[in-house]
Amino acid sequence: MTELRYLAPDTLDEAVGAFAKAGSAARILAGGTDLLVQMRSGVLKPGVIVDIKKIPELTAIEQTTDGGFRIGAAVSGMALAEHETFGKVWPGVLEAVNLIGSKQVQGRASAGGNLCNGSPAGDSVPAMVAAGAIVTVQGQDGRREMKVEDVPAGPGRTNLKPGEILVSFTLPPRPPGSSDAYLRMIPRTEMDIAVVGCGVSLTMKDGVVTSARVGLGAVAPTVLLVEDAAKALIGSRLDDAALAKAASACSAACRPIDDKRGTIAYRTKVAGVLLKRTAAIAAQRAQGK
Amino acid sequence: MNVVTNNKWIGQRTIRPDGMDKVTGRAQFAADTTMPGMIWGKVLRSPHPHARIKSIDTSKAEKLPGVKAVVTSKDIVDFPIEKGAVMLGIQDMRWMCRNVMARDKALFPGHPVAAVAATTEAIAEEACKLIEVDYEVLPWSIEIDDALKPDAPILHEFNKFDGKPSNIVGRLEHKKGDIAEGFKKADVVIERTFTTRPVHQGYIEPHACLISVAPDGKTTIWSSSQGQFMVRAMTAYLTGIPQSDIRAIPAEIGGGFGGKTIVYLEPLATLLAKKSGRPVKMVMTREEVMRATGPTSGSKSTVKIGATKDGKIVAAHGTFYLQAGAFPGSPIRGAAGCSFTPYDIPNLLSEGYDVCSNRSKVAAYRAPGAPIGAYAVECVLDEVAEALKMDPLDFRLKNAAMEGTKAAHGPVFPRIGYIETVEAAKSSPHYAAPLGDSHGKLRGRGVASGFWFNAGGESSAQVNITEDGNVVVTTGHPDIGGSRAGIANICAELLGIDYRRVSVIIGDTQTVGFSNLTGGSRVLFASSMVVTQSTEKIIQTLRERAAKIWEIDPEAVKWENGAAHPASPNAGQFEPLTLEELAEKAPAMGGPIGAGVQLNTQGADGGFGTHVCDVEVDVDLGIARVIRYTAVQDVGRAIHPGYVEGQLQGGVAQGIGWALNEEYIYTKEGKVDNPGFLDYRMPVCSDLPMIDCIMVEIPNPKHPQGVKGVGEVPLVPVMAAVANAIYNALGKRFYALPMSPPKVLEVLEAPTQQAAE
Ligand SMILES: Cc1cc2nc3c(=O)[nH]c(=O)nc-3n(C[C@H](O)[C@H](O)[C@H](O)COP(=O)(O)OP(=O)(O)OC[C@H]3O[C@@H](n4cnc5c(N)ncnc54)[C@H](O)[C@@H]3O)c2cc1C
């Protein structure tokens, strides 16, 4: 019956210090909607919990000088939804974050927690990957930046170094004609875990895709950036042939498992179906329709 | 349709008496009770699907500081197998004593092998880990096909079928006519085999209890169940404490659906409390609920139906194999007995087989067995109707059971309302509506019918007039489906007073007479009988009191609108005497006014329903969604229509879950792989359309208010209605549940070769 210490520092430096000091027994707490569940089920028994929600930088949403966005790692889904402009610029990222759980869960759950939890099925991750988000992390040795797709290392694991805390996501400025979308397949209509998740971000000019990024979730040990799918879309008018090619690229990228949530055959097929549907929504939005 | 118009309270959607407490969080469920000095009980469960227990060493656990008591099967009263059945209702205590605590063998992962009580939950859990169990791990089987293989591991070696040790632990058949002869007359014969997965009742409230045993042996149980008397009797049997010493207090119940008609924790907590001298609380985790409390059976059914060109069914044969889990007792009676009952079939053979295998013991689930059987029968009927090019409802009408039809399970039907349900479905706005725009998805419509026996049985009630002239009714059944509101409506109607003046209470075992389980759709049927008779006795007393005051004959007094009146002008001129006035005068006029009645009620008529379901299928993802649903049911008489609709809608919601997503999934090691609501997918609100209800009221002539049970029928037709709708949308038949997205896509992508016969 080990003791549990709860710390809620006001500054990032304090948090980093406390986190590093406590070593492997410590866990960061953002919304807690994964952490507390894991503690209750006995999967995790941390000795120290470092709550990061009191640190202003981690709960801030800012517009960067170049017109991008910086979102604190602990910003809740609800807070992001209430931001005046974010959802207009990044509707796909927002819908992905807002798909997490229910209203109650939304009041707490963060994109940072979603990413650091390391689940290949985390909903916001494929959308962040498609968005080309860069994350800032801070540890004892200072700050560094990583591509969001480089953060997950495998189910339940990340490439953050011991003692590092995820600080924020930075999303790039958007050229005109850009938008994004996220769709997931779940057997129910809500309160479920993605069997496949797909994020697509597009920039279009005169009906032609000029740039594209595709993120796929729940089909491999980590969320995937599917560059072949993006290539198939770029230069196309999203005609059937281009979509079919991108869909095959998604299916080909899948390295799923057979489990209680879906079969390999099912996930592989659905990855392609979702790519087509997600791209269509992103394109509609990009063209202001 | 018999519409009741002249009642003031019967048929009204009165505000539910338990509503305020439930929406404000004041309602006391089992886990809400605490006592000074209370400690916590935890169960050590077998990790193996099948293992001989060679020894259990509890010494290390007992030495852990904070541990107050440890119990094993040695502490539980044994009911030796060779001594024969000891029945309590439908449960055999020989199996119950082995289910609450494994004796020589653990028969499923999650089977209790020991229990610990300690000052905290964490210490109790820690102590469980210190208990050393020496298992001899045995081969196991879970699926019916595996359990029936010639070399299958046998769970109960003493059991023989066809002279050989077998996992078939029971067989039942209903027979009428001669099926061989019947099938000869058929122009169309269709035979299909169906499988369904085990599904859990899915009550939100986990099993929980708090139990105190005083030094003199007087025992108090607070627990959530579908019958405080069942809790008392089972606990008495399994602990040896006489029933007179056990007071079982029913908590508000957070759902049961049949799953709380047996005990799991109460005998263990009682023994722990007795050993430790401290009140013991036990609350299951969701995982324990999913692993160790009954889901209903998985099944394998083969149904063959033959009909003539003009649409008459001439013969039918059903064979239903149901998984009992660790101990005998799967609901073959419901499967074999209900499935063909809506139809008048001259030649019928309906067989049920009870199959043991290494999963948790089955517990009742809403019309136990009937939905499983109806799924197979109603899907084959759909195919026969299609082959005959008949509308599926017309086909059902042509073969419908009616007054005078002899059901294969025995009874000759009195006036029943089956035909009316089919006709109402046929003329419903839903059946007439076009399927509508499908946005690239495929839509389809299906229908199905269902029957459930309904039950009567023992009930007791006490009705008392309070000193201020209001009414307290005490009944003995936990209220799961709104019985308190129904009883209040009836009692208010009979007394002619505002229903808010009637307070309905669920008594505990030592304060109200024996009342059988809340189950079998029996509670309002049975308890309103005893409440009616009690209230009639009270009215008789009130008339006598008024007669005495007026010095006239009691026969010359009538009771109306909450007061005694002279029956006619001849009786004399008197101001009415109200209930309040008579209550006030009670001490002087012979004492308190109250009456109790206890009966083994008879005359519960079966119930029939017919459902219409529309689905929309996303063919690229394999997702089927129900987009419109109408449940038609003969409800006898809707005492509280809101609650009746609630029963219909709830049953349909559960059936949609069963049809589309719910299933027990097992790991290679034989353990449940989805013991929680994330991966055991019950429908959430947004998965369902508003479920429309059409209540057909054919009053039960053997009941004072015409009541028929309504709680179970609505689950019976659902899976078939959904399956038939999916066929209508896709042109492909599904013979296995659930029709979850990967499975739908698999069928859609399979090469077509399912030619209809
Ligand atoms: C009912 C329910 C429904 C859910 N539905 C969904 C769903 O639909 N889709 C979905 O993707 N998820 C779902 N989840 C899971 C969960 O809500 C999400 O993963 C959520 O985004 C986690 O965020 P959080 O802020 O609550 O994380 P926390 O639980 O606080 O943290 C999660 C993990 O990340 C670590 N961590 C958190 N922040 C940081 C940081 N800044 N730096 C380093 N490490 C950090 C924590 O130590 C922990 O290990 C659901 C959970 C519940 C309980």
JSON list of C-alpha atoms in Angstrom, two decimals, chain A residues 1 45 184-193 195 259-263 265-266 269-270 273-274 277, chain B residues 122-123 126 618 620-621 623 625 661 665 673-674 677-682 684 686-687 741-742 745 749:
[
{"chain": "A", "resi": 1, "resn": "MET", "atom": "CA", "xyz": [0.00, 0.00, 0.00]},
{"chain": "A", "resi": 45, "resn": "LYS", "atom": "CA", "xyz": [0.59, 2.62, -9.46]},
{"chain": "A", "resi": 184, "resn": "ARG", "atom": "CA", "xyz": [-13.11, 7.41, -37.39]},
{"chain": "A", "resi": 185, "resn": "MET", "atom": "CA", "xyz": [-14.86, 4.10, -37.66]},
{"chain": "A", "resi": 186, "resn": "ILE", "atom": "CA", "xyz": [-16.49, 2.93, -34.45]},
{"chain": "A", "resi": 187, "resn": "PRO", "atom": "CA", "xyz": [-19.20, 0.28, -34.11]},
{"chain": "A", "resi": 188, "resn": "ARG", "atom": "CA", "xyz": [-21.33, 2.62, -32.02]},
{"chain": "A", "resi": 189, "resn": "THR", "atom": "CA", "xyz": [-22.03, 6.27, -32.66]},
{"chain": "A", "resi": 190, "resn": "GLU", "atom": "CA", "xyz": [-20.11, 7.62, -29.67]},
{"chain": "A", "resi": 191, "resn": "MET", "atom": "CA", "xyz": [-18.29, 6.57, -26.51]},
{"chain": "A", "resi": 192, "resn": "ASP", "atom": "CA", "xyz": [-16.15, 4.12, -28.39]},
{"chain": "A", "resi": 193, "resn": "ILE", "atom": "CA", "xyz": [-12.59, 3.53, -29.46]},
{"chain": "A", "resi": 195, "resn": "VAL", "atom": "CA", "xyz": [-11.19, 0.79, -35.08]},
{"chain": "A", "resi": 259, "resn": "ASP", "atom": "CA", "xyz": [-8.28, -8.31, -32.03]},
{"chain": "A", "resi": 260, "resn": "LYS", "atom": "CA", "xyz": [-11.59, -7.92, -30.28]},
{"chain": "A", "resi": 261, "resn": "ARG", "atom": "CA", "xyz": [-12.09, -4.57, -31.98]},
{"chain": "A", "resi": 262, "resn": "GLY", "atom": "CA", "xyz": [-11.60, -5.59, -35.58]},
{"chain": "A", "resi": 263, "resn": "THR", "atom": "CA", "xyz": [-9.96, -8.01, -37.93]},
{"chain": "A", "resi": 265, "resn": "ALA", "atom": "CA", "xyz": [-9.07, -7.61, -43.24]},
{"chain": "A", "resi": 266, "resn": "TYR", "atom": "CA", "xyz": [-11.67, -5.24, -41.85]},
{"chain": "A", "resi": 269, "resn": "LYS", "atom": "CA", "xyz": [-10.42, -2.19, -46.05]},
{"chain": "A", "resi": 270, "resn": "VAL", "atom": "CA", "xyz": [-11.84, 0.50, -43.78]},
{"chain": "A", "resi": 273, "resn": "VAL", "atom": "CA", "xyz": [-12.86, 3.79, -47.25]},
{"chain": "A", "resi": 274, "resn": "LEU", "atom": "CA", "xyz": [-12.19, 6.41, -44.60]},
{"chain": "A", "resi": 277, "resn": "ARG", "atom": "CA", "xyz": [-14.57, 10.02, -47.20]},
{"chain": "B", "resi": 122, "resn": "ALA", "atom": "CA", "xyz": [-6.70, -2.67, -0.63]},
{"chain": "B", "resi": 123, "resn": "ILE", "atom": "CA", "xyz": [-5.73, -4.99, 2.26]},
{"chain": "B", "resi": 126, "resn": "GLU", "atom": "CA", "xyz": [-3.58, -7.90, -1.07]},
{"chain": "B", "resi": 618, "resn": "ASP", "atom": "CA", "xyz": [-23.25, 1.57, -44.65]},
{"chain": "B", "resi": 620, "resn": "ASP", "atom": "CA", "xyz": [-18.46, 0.13, -47.20]},
{"chain": "B", "resi": 621, "resn": "LEU", "atom": "CA", "xyz": [-18.00, -0.03, -43.45]},
{"chain": "B", "resi": 623, "resn": "ILE", "atom": "CA", "xyz": [-22.26, -0.66, -40.10]},
{"chain": "B", "resi": 625, "resn": "ARG", "atom": "CA", "xyz": [-28.03, 1.15, -37.77]},
{"chain": "B", "resi": 661, "resn": "ASN", "atom": "CA", "xyz": [-22.77, -5.48, -31.27]},
{"chain": "B", "resi": 665, "resn": "ILE", "atom": "CA", "xyz": [-15.33, -12.46, -26.71]},
{"chain": "B", "resi": 673, "resn": "ASP", "atom": "CA", "xyz": [-11.54, -10.52, -23.38]},
{"chain": "B", "resi": 674, "resn": "ASN", "atom": "CA", "xyz": [-14.03, -7.68, -23.14]},
{"chain": "B", "resi": 677, "resn": "PHE", "atom": "CA", "xyz": [-18.46, -1.42, -21.37]},
{"chain": "B", "resi": 678, "resn": "LEU", "atom": "CA", "xyz": [-15.79, -0.18, -23.78]},
{"chain": "B", "resi": 679, "resn": "ASP", "atom": "CA", "xyz": [-15.49, -3.44, -25.67]},
{"chain": "B", "resi": 680, "resn": "TYR", "atom": "CA", "xyz": [-18.76, -5.01, -24.60]},
{"chain": "B", "resi": 681, "resn": "ARG", "atom": "CA", "xyz": [-20.81, -2.66, -26.71]},
{"chain": "B", "resi": 682, "resn": "MET", "atom": "CA", "xyz": [-24.27, -1.94, -25.43]},
{"chain": "B", "resi": 684, "resn": "VAL", "atom": "CA", "xyz": [-25.75, 4.30, -26.30]},
{"chain": "B", "resi": 686, "resn": "SER", "atom": "CA", "xyz": [-27.29, 8.10, -30.09]},
{"chain": "B", "resi": 687, "resn": "ASP", "atom": "CA", "xyz": [-27.25, 4.56, -31.52]},
{"chain": "B", "resi": 741, "resn": "PRO", "atom": "CA", "xyz": [-19.41, -4.27, -38.73]},
{"chain": "B", "resi": 742, "resn": "PRO", "atom": "CA", "xyz": [-16.54, -6.71, -39.42]},
{"chain": "B", "resi": 745, "resn": "LEU", "atom": "CA", "xyz": [-18.52, -6.63, -44.25]},
{"chain": "B", "resi": 749, "resn": "GLU", "atom": "CA", "xyz": [-17.57, -9.32, -49.53]}
]
